[in-house]
Coordinates of C-alpha atoms in Angstrom, one line a residue:
M162 CA 33.7 38.1 -22.1
P163 CA 31.9 35.9 -24.8
K164 CA 35.2 34.6 -26.0
R165 CA 36.3 33.4 -22.6
V166 CA 33.0 31.7 -21.9
A167 CA 33.1 29.9 -25.3
D168 CA 36.6 28.7 -24.5
E169 CA 35.3 27.3 -21.2
I170 CA 32.6 25.4 -23.1
A171 CA 35.1 24.1 -25.5
A172 CA 37.2 22.8 -22.6
L173 CA 34.4 20.8 -21.1
P174 CA 34.8 16.9 -21.4
E175 CA 32.8 14.8 -23.8
P176 CA 29.2 14.6 -22.6
R177 CA 27.8 11.4 -21.1
G178 CA 24.4 10.1 -20.1
P179 CA 21.0 10.4 -21.7
L180 CA 21.5 14.0 -22.7
R181 CA 24.8 13.5 -24.4
R182 CA 23.3 14.4 -27.9
P183 CA 21.8 17.8 -27.0
C184 CA 24.9 18.6 -24.9
A185 CA 27.2 17.7 -27.9
D186 CA 25.0 19.6 -30.3
L187 CA 25.0 22.8 -28.1
S188 CA 28.7 22.6 -27.5
R189 CA 29.5 22.1 -31.2
R190 CA 27.4 25.1 -32.2
V191 CA 29.1 27.3 -29.7
R192 CA 32.6 26.2 -30.9
L193 CA 31.5 27.1 -34.5
L194 CA 30.9 30.6 -33.3
A195 CA 34.6 31.0 -32.4
P196 CA 35.5 32.9 -35.6
L197 CA 32.7 35.4 -34.9
L198 CA 33.9 35.9 -31.3
D199 CA 37.4 36.6 -32.5
H200 CA 36.1 39.5 -34.6
L201 CA 33.7 41.1 -32.1
P202 CA 34.1 44.8 -31.7
A203 CA 34.8 46.2 -28.2
S204 CA 31.2 47.2 -27.8
A205 CA 30.0 43.6 -28.2
S206 CA 32.8 42.0 -26.2
S207 CA 31.8 43.0 -22.7
S208 CA 30.4 40.6 -20.1
S209 CA 27.0 42.3 -20.0
T210 CA 25.8 41.8 -23.6
P211 CA 22.9 39.5 -24.6
L212 CA 25.4 37.2 -26.3
A213 CA 27.6 36.9 -23.2
D214 CA 24.6 36.2 -21.1
A215 CA 23.3 33.6 -23.5
L216 CA 26.7 31.8 -23.7
G217 CA 26.9 31.9 -19.9
A218 CA 23.6 30.2 -19.7
A219 CA 24.8 27.5 -22.2
R220 CA 28.0 27.0 -20.1
D221 CA 25.9 26.7 -16.9
L222 CA 23.5 24.2 -18.4
L223 CA 26.3 22.0 -19.8
R224 CA 28.1 22.0 -16.4
K225 CA 24.8 21.2 -14.6
T226 CA 24.2 18.3 -17.0
R227 CA 27.8 17.1 -16.7
D228 CA 27.7 17.1 -12.9
G229 CA 24.1 16.1 -12.4
S230 CA 22.4 12.8 -11.9
K231 CA 22.0 10.8 -15.1
I232 CA 18.9 9.0 -13.6
D233 CA 17.3 12.4 -12.9
Q234 CA 18.0 13.5 -16.5
A235 CA 16.4 10.4 -17.8
M236 CA 13.3 10.7 -15.6
R237 CA 12.8 14.4 -16.3
G238 CA 13.9 14.3 -19.9
D239 CA 11.1 16.6 -21.0
A240 CA 12.1 19.4 -18.6
F241 CA 15.8 19.1 -19.5
L242 CA 15.1 19.2 -23.3
D243 CA 13.0 22.3 -22.7
E244 CA 16.0 23.9 -21.0
F245 CA 18.3 23.1 -24.0
A246 CA 15.7 24.6 -26.3
G247 CA 15.5 27.7 -24.2
V248 CA 19.3 28.2 -24.2
N249 CA 19.4 27.7 -28.0
R250 CA 16.6 30.2 -28.3
Q251 CA 18.5 32.7 -26.1
I252 CA 21.6 32.4 -28.3
H253 CA 19.5 32.7 -31.4
L254 CA 17.9 35.9 -30.2
A255 CA 21.3 37.3 -29.1
L256 CA 22.6 36.7 -32.6
D257 CA 19.5 38.3 -34.1
A258 CA 20.4 41.5 -32.2
L259 CA 24.0 41.4 -33.2
P260 CA 24.8 43.1 -36.6
Y261 CA 27.6 40.6 -37.4
N262 CA 27.1 41.1 -41.2
T263 CA 28.6 44.6 -40.7
F264 CA 31.7 43.3 -38.9
H265 CA 35.1 43.2 -40.8
M266 CA 35.2 39.4 -41.2
P267 CA 36.1 37.3 -44.2
Q268 CA 33.2 36.1 -46.4
E269 CA 33.6 32.5 -45.4
V270 CA 33.4 33.5 -41.7
Q271 CA 30.2 35.5 -42.5
E272 CA 28.7 32.4 -44.1
Q273 CA 29.7 30.1 -41.3
V274 CA 28.2 32.4 -38.7
A275 CA 24.9 32.7 -40.7
L276 CA 24.8 28.9 -40.9
V277 CA 25.3 28.4 -37.2
H278 CA 22.7 31.2 -36.6
S279 CA 20.1 29.2 -38.5
Q280 CA 21.1 26.0 -36.6
F281 CA 20.4 27.8 -33.3
Q282 CA 17.1 29.0 -34.6
R283 CA 16.0 25.4 -35.5
A284 CA 17.2 24.1 -32.2
S285 CA 15.2 26.7 -30.3
T286 CA 12.1 24.7 -31.0
R287 CA 12.0 21.2 -29.6
T288 CA 11.4 18.6 -32.3
D289 CA 13.0 15.4 -31.0
P290 CA 10.9 13.7 -28.3
P291 CA 12.5 12.0 -25.3
D292 CA 13.6 8.4 -25.7
T293 CA 10.3 6.6 -25.4
Q294 CA 11.8 3.1 -24.8
L295 CA 14.0 4.5 -22.0
S296 CA 10.9 6.2 -20.5
M297 CA 9.0 2.9 -20.5
D298 CA 12.0 1.0 -19.1
L299 CA 12.3 3.4 -16.3
A300 CA 8.6 3.2 -15.5
W301 CA 8.8 -0.5 -15.1
A302 CA 12.2 -0.5 -13.3
L303 CA 10.8 1.9 -10.7
T304 CA 7.9 -0.4 -9.6
D305 CA 8.3 -2.7 -6.7
N306 CA 8.4 -5.7 -9.0
P307 CA 11.7 -7.6 -9.3
S308 CA 13.6 -6.0 -12.2
D309 CA 14.7 -7.9 -15.3
P310 CA 18.5 -7.9 -15.6
A311 CA 18.2 -7.3 -19.3
L312 CA 16.0 -4.3 -18.6
L313 CA 18.5 -2.9 -16.1
T314 CA 21.4 -3.6 -18.6
R315 CA 19.5 -1.6 -21.2
I316 CA 19.0 1.3 -18.8
S317 CA 22.6 1.2 -17.8
H318 CA 23.7 1.4 -21.4
K319 CA 21.4 4.4 -22.1
L320 CA 22.6 6.2 -19.0
Q321 CA 26.2 5.2 -19.5
L322 CA 26.5 3.9 -15.9
H323 CA 28.7 0.9 -16.5
T324 CA 31.4 0.8 -13.8
M325 CA 31.7 1.3 -10.0
A326 CA 33.2 4.7 -10.7
D327 CA 30.1 5.7 -12.7
M328 CA 27.9 4.4 -9.8
K329 CA 30.0 6.4 -7.3
N330 CA 29.6 9.6 -9.3
E331 CA 25.9 9.0 -9.7
S332 CA 25.6 8.4 -5.9
I333 CA 27.4 11.7 -5.3
A334 CA 25.1 13.5 -7.7
L335 CA 22.1 12.1 -5.8
H336 CA 23.7 13.0 -2.5
N337 CA 24.0 16.6 -3.7
M338 CA 20.4 16.6 -4.8
V339 CA 19.3 15.4 -1.4
I340 CA 21.1 18.2 0.2
S341 CA 19.8 20.8 -2.2
T342 CA 16.1 19.6 -1.8
A343 CA 16.3 18.8 1.9
G344 CA 14.9 15.4 1.1
E345 CA 11.6 16.8 -0.1
P346 CA 9.4 14.2 -1.9
D347 CA 8.9 16.6 -4.9
G348 CA 12.4 15.7 -6.0
C349 CA 11.6 12.0 -6.5
V350 CA 15.1 11.3 -5.1
D351 CA 13.9 8.2 -3.4
Q352 CA 13.0 6.6 -6.7
M353 CA 16.3 7.6 -8.2
S354 CA 18.2 6.1 -5.3
S355 CA 16.2 2.9 -5.5
L356 CA 17.0 2.6 -9.2
L357 CA 20.7 3.3 -8.6
K358 CA 20.8 0.5 -6.1
K359 CA 19.1 -1.9 -8.6
L360 CA 21.6 -0.9 -11.3
K361 CA 24.5 -1.3 -8.8
D362 CA 23.4 -4.7 -7.7
C363 CA 22.3 -6.2 -11.0
V364 CA 24.3 -4.6 -13.7
V365 CA 27.8 -3.8 -12.5
T366 CA 29.5 -7.2 -12.3
D367 CA 33.1 -6.3 -13.2
D368 CA 35.3 -8.5 -11.0
H369 CA 38.1 -6.1 -11.1
A370 CA 35.9 -3.3 -9.9
N371 CA 34.5 -5.5 -7.1
D372 CA 38.0 -6.6 -6.1
A373 CA 39.1 -2.9 -6.0
L374 CA 36.1 -2.0 -3.8
A375 CA 36.8 -4.9 -1.5
T376 CA 40.5 -4.0 -1.1
R377 CA 39.5 -0.4 -0.4
S378 CA 36.9 -1.4 2.1
A379 CA 39.4 -3.6 3.9
S380 CA 42.1 -0.9 4.1
I381 CA 39.8 1.8 5.5
K382 CA 38.6 -0.4 8.3
H383 CA 41.8 0.4 10.0
R384 CA 41.1 4.1 10.1
S385 CA 38.2 6.2 11.4
P386 CA 36.6 8.1 8.5
I387 CA 35.1 11.6 9.1
I388 CA 31.3 11.4 9.1
P389 CA 29.8 13.9 6.6
D390 CA 27.9 16.7 8.4
E391 CA 24.8 15.8 6.3
F392 CA 24.7 12.3 7.8
R393 CA 24.8 13.6 11.4
C394 CA 21.6 14.4 13.3
P395 CA 21.5 18.2 14.2
I396 CA 20.3 17.3 17.7
S397 CA 22.7 14.4 18.7
L398 CA 25.4 15.1 16.2
E399 CA 25.7 11.4 15.8
L400 CA 25.5 9.3 12.6
M401 CA 21.8 8.9 11.8
Q402 CA 20.3 5.4 11.6
D403 CA 16.7 6.3 10.9
P404 CA 16.5 9.8 9.4
V405 CA 13.1 11.4 9.1
I406 CA 11.9 14.7 7.7
V407 CA 9.8 17.3 9.6
S408 CA 7.5 19.8 8.0
S409 CA 10.2 22.4 7.9
G410 CA 12.2 20.2 5.5
Q411 CA 15.0 19.5 8.0
T412 CA 16.1 15.9 8.7
Y413 CA 16.7 14.4 12.1
E414 CA 17.3 11.0 13.8
R415 CA 13.8 9.7 14.5
S416 CA 14.3 9.0 18.2
C417 CA 15.8 12.4 18.8
I418 CA 13.1 14.5 17.1
Q419 CA 10.4 12.3 18.6
K420 CA 11.7 13.1 22.1
W421 CA 11.7 16.8 21.1
L422 CA 8.1 16.6 20.0
D423 CA 7.0 14.5 23.0
S424 CA 8.4 17.2 25.2
G425 CA 5.8 19.6 23.8
H426 CA 7.9 21.5 21.3
K427 CA 6.1 22.7 18.2
T428 CA 9.1 24.2 16.3
C429 CA 12.0 22.9 14.2
P430 CA 15.1 22.6 16.5
K431 CA 17.5 23.8 13.8
T432 CA 15.5 26.7 12.3
Q433 CA 13.1 27.5 15.1
Q434 CA 10.4 27.6 12.4
P435 CA 6.9 26.6 13.6
L436 CA 6.0 23.1 12.4
S437 CA 2.7 23.0 10.4
H438 CA 2.3 19.3 11.6
T439 CA 4.2 16.8 13.6
S440 CA 4.2 13.9 11.1
L441 CA 7.6 12.4 10.4
T442 CA 8.4 11.4 6.9
P443 CA 11.1 8.7 6.5
N444 CA 14.0 10.0 4.5
F445 CA 14.7 6.8 2.6
V446 CA 17.1 8.4 0.2
L447 CA 19.4 9.7 2.9
K448 CA 19.1 6.4 4.8
S449 CA 20.3 4.6 1.6
L450 CA 23.2 7.0 1.1
I451 CA 24.3 6.6 4.7
S452 CA 24.1 2.8 4.3
Q453 CA 26.2 3.0 1.1
W454 CA 28.7 5.3 2.8
C455 CA 29.0 2.9 5.8
E456 CA 29.5 0.0 3.5
A457 CA 32.2 1.8 1.5
N458 CA 34.0 2.8 4.7
G459 CA 33.7 -0.6 6.5
I460 CA 31.4 0.7 9.2
E461 CA 28.6 -1.4 10.6
L462 CA 25.6 0.6 11.7
P463 CA 24.4 -0.4 15.2
K464 CA 20.9 -1.9 15.2
N465 CA 18.2 0.8 15.7
K466 CA 17.0 0.6 19.3
Q467 CA 13.3 1.5 19.1
N468 CA 11.2 1.9 22.2
S469 CA 7.9 0.0 22.4
R470 CA 5.9 2.8 20.9
D471 CA 8.2 2.9 17.9
K472 CA 8.0 -0.8 17.4
K473 CA 4.2 -0.8 17.6
A474 CA 4.1 2.0 15.0
A475 CA 6.6 0.1 12.7
K476 CA 4.2 -2.9 12.6
S477 CA 1.5 -0.8 11.2
S478 CA 3.1 1.9 9.0
D479 CA 5.8 4.5 8.9
Y480 CA 3.2 7.1 10.1
D481 CA 1.1 6.8 13.3
H482 CA -2.7 7.2 13.0
A483 CA -2.6 10.9 13.8
G484 CA 0.0 11.5 11.2
L485 CA -2.1 9.7 8.5
V486 CA -5.2 11.7 9.5
S487 CA -3.2 14.9 9.2
L488 CA -2.1 13.8 5.7
M489 CA -5.8 13.2 4.8
N490 CA -6.8 16.6 6.0
R491 CA -4.1 18.2 3.9
L492 CA -5.4 16.3 0.8
R493 CA -8.8 17.7 1.5
S494 CA -7.6 21.3 2.0
G495 CA -8.2 23.8 -0.8
N496 CA -4.5 24.8 -0.6
Q497 CA -2.7 23.5 -3.7
D498 CA 0.7 23.5 -2.0
E499 CA -0.6 21.5 0.9
Q500 CA -2.3 19.0 -1.4
R501 CA 0.8 18.7 -3.6
A502 CA 3.1 18.0 -0.6
A503 CA 0.7 15.6 1.1
A504 CA 0.2 13.6 -2.2
G505 CA 4.0 13.5 -2.5
E506 CA 4.4 12.1 1.0
I507 CA 1.7 9.5 0.4
R508 CA 3.4 8.5 -2.9
L509 CA 6.6 7.8 -1.0
L510 CA 4.9 6.0 1.9
A511 CA 2.9 3.8 -0.4
K512 CA 6.0 2.8 -2.3
R513 CA 7.8 1.8 0.9
N514 CA 6.0 -1.3 2.2
V515 CA 2.7 -3.3 2.3
N516 CA 1.8 -2.1 5.8
N517 CA 1.9 1.5 4.6
R518 CA -0.4 0.6 1.6
I519 CA -2.9 -1.0 3.9
C520 CA -3.0 1.8 6.5
I521 CA -3.1 4.6 3.9
A522 CA -6.1 3.0 2.2
E523 CA -7.9 2.3 5.5
T524 CA -7.5 6.0 6.4
G525 CA -9.5 7.0 3.3
A526 CA -6.8 8.2 1.0
I527 CA -7.9 6.5 -2.2
P528 CA -11.0 8.7 -3.0
L529 CA -9.1 11.8 -2.1
L530 CA -6.2 10.9 -4.5
V531 CA -8.7 10.1 -7.3
N532 CA -10.1 13.6 -6.9
L533 CA -6.6 15.0 -7.3
L534 CA -6.3 13.4 -10.6
S535 CA -8.3 16.3 -11.9
S536 CA -6.0 18.9 -10.3
S537 CA -4.8 21.8 -12.5
D538 CA -1.4 21.4 -10.9
P539 CA 0.7 19.0 -13.0
R540 CA 2.9 18.0 -10.1
T541 CA 0.0 17.2 -7.8
Q542 CA -1.6 15.2 -10.6
E543 CA 1.7 13.2 -11.0
H544 CA 1.9 12.5 -7.3
A545 CA -1.7 11.4 -7.1
V546 CA -1.5 8.9 -10.0
T547 CA 1.8 7.6 -8.8
A548 CA 0.5 7.2 -5.3
L549 CA -2.5 5.2 -6.7
L550 CA 0.0 3.1 -8.7
N551 CA 1.9 2.3 -5.5
L552 CA -1.3 1.6 -3.6
S553 CA -2.6 -0.7 -6.3
I554 CA 0.3 -3.1 -5.7
H555 CA -1.7 -4.4 -2.7
E556 CA -4.4 -6.6 -4.2
N557 CA -7.2 -5.4 -1.9
N558 CA -6.7 -1.8 -2.9
K559 CA -7.4 -2.4 -6.6
A560 CA -11.1 -2.8 -6.0
S561 CA -11.2 0.4 -3.9
I562 CA -9.5 2.3 -6.6
V563 CA -11.9 1.1 -9.3
D564 CA -14.9 1.7 -7.0
S565 CA -13.8 5.3 -6.6
H566 CA -14.4 5.8 -10.4
A567 CA -10.7 6.1 -10.9
I568 CA -10.4 4.5 -14.4
P569 CA -11.9 7.3 -16.5
K570 CA -9.8 9.9 -14.6
I571 CA -6.6 7.8 -15.0
V572 CA -7.4 7.5 -18.7
E573 CA -7.8 11.3 -18.9
V574 CA -4.4 11.7 -17.2
L575 CA -3.0 9.3 -19.8
K576 CA -4.2 11.7 -22.5
T577 CA -3.2 15.0 -21.0
G578 CA -0.5 14.6 -18.4
S579 CA 3.2 15.2 -18.6
M580 CA 5.5 12.4 -19.9
E581 CA 6.2 10.9 -16.5
T582 CA 2.6 11.3 -15.4
R583 CA 1.4 9.5 -18.5
E584 CA 3.8 6.7 -18.0
N585 CA 2.7 6.2 -14.4
A586 CA -1.0 6.4 -15.5
A587 CA -0.3 3.6 -18.0
A588 CA 1.4 1.5 -15.4
T589 CA -1.5 2.1 -13.0
L590 CA -4.0 0.9 -15.6
F591 CA -1.9 -2.2 -16.1
S592 CA -1.6 -2.8 -12.4
L593 CA -5.4 -2.6 -12.0
S594 CA -5.9 -5.0 -14.9
V595 CA -3.7 -7.6 -13.2
V596 CA -6.3 -8.6 -10.5
D597 CA -7.1 -11.8 -8.8
E598 CA -8.7 -14.1 -11.4
N599 CA -10.8 -15.7 -8.6
K600 CA -12.9 -12.6 -8.1
G601 CA -15.2 -13.5 -10.9
N602 CA -17.3 -10.8 -12.5
K603 CA -15.3 -8.1 -10.6
V604 CA -12.2 -8.7 -12.6
R605 CA -14.1 -8.7 -15.9
A606 CA -15.8 -5.4 -15.0
V607 CA -12.4 -3.8 -14.2
K608 CA -10.8 -4.9 -17.4
A609 CA -13.9 -4.0 -19.4
G610 CA -13.7 -0.4 -18.1
I611 CA -10.0 -0.2 -19.1
V612 CA -10.5 -1.9 -22.5
I613 CA -13.4 0.4 -23.5
H614 CA -11.2 3.5 -23.1
L615 CA -8.2 1.9 -24.8
M616 CA -10.3 0.8 -27.8
N617 CA -11.6 4.4 -28.1
F618 CA -7.9 5.5 -28.5
L619 CA -7.6 3.1 -31.4
V620 CA -10.8 4.3 -33.1
D621 CA -9.7 7.9 -32.8
P622 CA -6.1 8.1 -34.1
T623 CA -6.1 11.9 -33.8
G624 CA -5.8 11.5 -30.0
G625 CA -2.2 10.6 -30.1
M626 CA -2.5 7.7 -27.7
I627 CA -2.3 4.7 -30.0
D628 CA 1.1 3.7 -28.8
E629 CA 0.1 3.5 -25.2
A630 CA -3.3 1.9 -26.0
L631 CA -1.7 -0.9 -28.1
S632 CA 1.0 -1.6 -25.5
L633 CA -1.6 -2.1 -22.7
L634 CA -4.0 -4.1 -24.9
S635 CA -1.2 -6.4 -25.9
I636 CA -0.6 -7.1 -22.2
L637 CA -4.3 -7.5 -21.4
A638 CA -4.8 -9.8 -24.4
G639 CA -2.3 -12.3 -22.9
N640 CA -4.7 -12.8 -19.9
P641 CA -7.7 -15.1 -20.3
E642 CA -10.2 -12.5 -18.8
G643 CA -8.6 -9.7 -20.7
K644 CA -8.8 -11.6 -24.0
I645 CA -12.5 -12.2 -23.4
V646 CA -13.2 -8.5 -22.8
I647 CA -11.2 -7.4 -25.8
A648 CA -13.0 -9.9 -28.0
Q649 CA -16.3 -8.4 -26.9
S650 CA -15.3 -4.9 -27.9
E651 CA -15.3 -5.4 -31.7
P652 CA -11.5 -5.1 -31.9
I653 CA -10.9 -6.4 -35.5
P654 CA -11.6 -3.3 -37.6
P655 CA -9.2 -0.9 -35.6
L656 CA -6.6 -3.6 -35.3
V657 CA -6.7 -4.3 -39.0
E658 CA -6.4 -0.6 -39.8
V659 CA -3.3 -0.3 -37.6
I660 CA -1.7 -3.4 -39.2
K661 CA -2.3 -1.8 -42.6
T662 CA -1.2 1.8 -41.9
G663 CA 0.5 2.0 -38.4
S664 CA 4.1 2.6 -37.4
P665 CA 6.4 -0.5 -37.2
R666 CA 6.0 -0.8 -33.4
N667 CA 2.3 -0.3 -33.5
R668 CA 1.9 -2.9 -36.4
E669 CA 3.9 -5.3 -34.2
N670 CA 1.6 -4.9 -31.2
A671 CA -1.6 -4.9 -33.2
A672 CA -0.4 -8.2 -34.9
A673 CA 0.4 -9.7 -31.5
I674 CA -3.1 -8.8 -30.1
L675 CA -4.8 -10.1 -33.3
W676 CA -2.8 -13.4 -33.0
L677 CA -3.9 -13.9 -29.4
L678 CA -7.5 -13.3 -30.3
C679 CA -7.4 -15.5 -33.4
S680 CA -5.6 -18.4 -31.6
A681 CA -8.4 -18.6 -29.1
D682 CA -11.4 -18.1 -31.4
T683 CA -11.9 -19.1 -35.0
E684 CA -14.7 -16.5 -35.4
Q685 CA -12.1 -13.7 -34.8
T686 CA -9.8 -15.3 -37.5
L687 CA -12.6 -15.3 -40.0
A688 CA -13.6 -11.7 -39.1
A689 CA -10.0 -10.6 -39.6
K690 CA -9.9 -12.4 -43.0
A691 CA -13.2 -10.7 -44.0
A692 CA -11.7 -7.3 -43.0
G693 CA -9.1 -7.7 -45.7
V694 CA -6.0 -8.1 -43.5
E695 CA -4.3 -10.9 -45.5
D696 CA -2.3 -8.7 -47.9
A697 CA -1.1 -6.5 -45.0
L698 CA -0.1 -9.6 -43.0
K699 CA 1.9 -11.0 -45.9
E700 CA 3.8 -7.7 -46.3
L701 CA 4.3 -7.6 -42.5
S702 CA 5.7 -11.2 -42.5
E703 CA 8.4 -10.0 -44.9
T704 CA 9.3 -6.5 -43.8
G705 CA 8.2 -6.1 -40.2
T706 CA 10.2 -6.5 -37.0
D707 CA 11.2 -10.1 -36.0
R708 CA 8.3 -10.3 -33.6
A709 CA 5.8 -8.9 -36.2
K710 CA 7.0 -11.3 -38.8
R711 CA 6.4 -14.3 -36.5
K712 CA 2.9 -13.1 -35.5
A713 CA 1.9 -12.2 -39.0
S714 CA 3.0 -15.7 -40.3
S715 CA 1.1 -17.4 -37.4
I716 CA -2.1 -15.5 -38.2
L717 CA -1.8 -16.4 -41.9
E718 CA -1.4 -20.0 -40.9
L719 CA -4.6 -19.8 -38.7
M720 CA -6.5 -18.3 -41.6
R721 CA -5.3 -21.2 -43.8
Q722 CA -6.4 -23.7 -41.3
A723 CA -9.8 -22.0 -40.9
N724 CA -10.4 -22.2 -44.7
E725 CA -9.6 -25.9 -44.7
A726 CA -11.9 -26.6 -41.7

């Protein structure tokens, strides 16, 4: 019944997290339909009508958002916003098919329903983009670099993850996601778990919450908690210490499944499904959740007893040589599903540790991943660029990535990829630009390749990439080699144009770049003055952002000094 479903939606608690606005808007519109639902004729009140189906879809989406991971909702904001647009469209079409203007309703009810109908119509087409600042914050927080506490505080505020109770609920949501995806890398659950740990360690500092957790941990040490089934190895039925995923998607304790494979078995013990390969992918997410569960329950995991073969493999990478070769063969295959899965595994492995990055590169993954940047499959493309980002963290891999002609393809991904893919492409370009300054001409060549493409974005404002280009150029300009390369690319005309006509954020970045160039070279100062930027700088020094005001005033002072010289 549409009325019953609408009542269920009205009873849902106030939405939280990054999607609270679309949740609140959808819930509000449904509540405004209540007078219409009270006047529905019997023929339109059944549970099988388009309106009932549409309201059911709205209820399910709101429940999923309420119970789901807030980190996941932030990372995949585009996909969730598309879902909300789809549900609004479904309700709009159901109202289109409903002749409510013929129902016996008061005139004011008719007018209210018509108004809400038009609201659903407008909401059926996405107009609001995801939170760009949040997307950029997440991109940086998910790198292996130490995270800025202020950055994590900002993310915590946007996600509404403030207390230990919030963190616990988020951990449960991630736990459920692990179970539903069987730890598959496509879910990006490892990144989410890593971010949750950073938020938990660096943001939540409430002493009362910590005291409560300590008291709880102390009290439960005196009882034996029941181990969740998902934390037990299907073979040994013991709590897993080093969970790994086999090709069937099932997770086992590493030592147990390794013994199974060493005995000559080629099937999954739990499902009896033939294994397409015998590589073991570490399930970092589940391992983290087990660790958190043990900590919360006062349980100390015994140290993992590896045999000599395991220890030898651990010193090199999480995969043995045969496993890495198998991954490379899957990258080369023409099967899109195989390529996507293999790129996803490499993405996870490259994020894990430096030994993995070295071994993956030595096995020849970089050129294969660069080729996949041109894949027609968006998920494969995302895995490939993110794997390259993770590999680029190791200094020696940067040159290999550049030598594989990756920069033009990464720039193309920056133009055409999904939101997450574009963010990771931008982060990859930044990582490649931060190279060892002692490598002479090599570093300048790398930065020159990046700068050329970024400057092209500024010259062609129709490409829609000015925001990303200016953000990267502002970072590059703060580096001596990067500043030289930018200065050689005739940057003054496009920067002046942005300062004159750009958005507040872009004017700020353009002014910051111009100040870095002018402070190092009087010729750049004179060129900017000749390009007629003074009036725009004066206006910016009065009306711009705080940072833009400072930069504009500093450039004007440099121009004054240049005139007096």
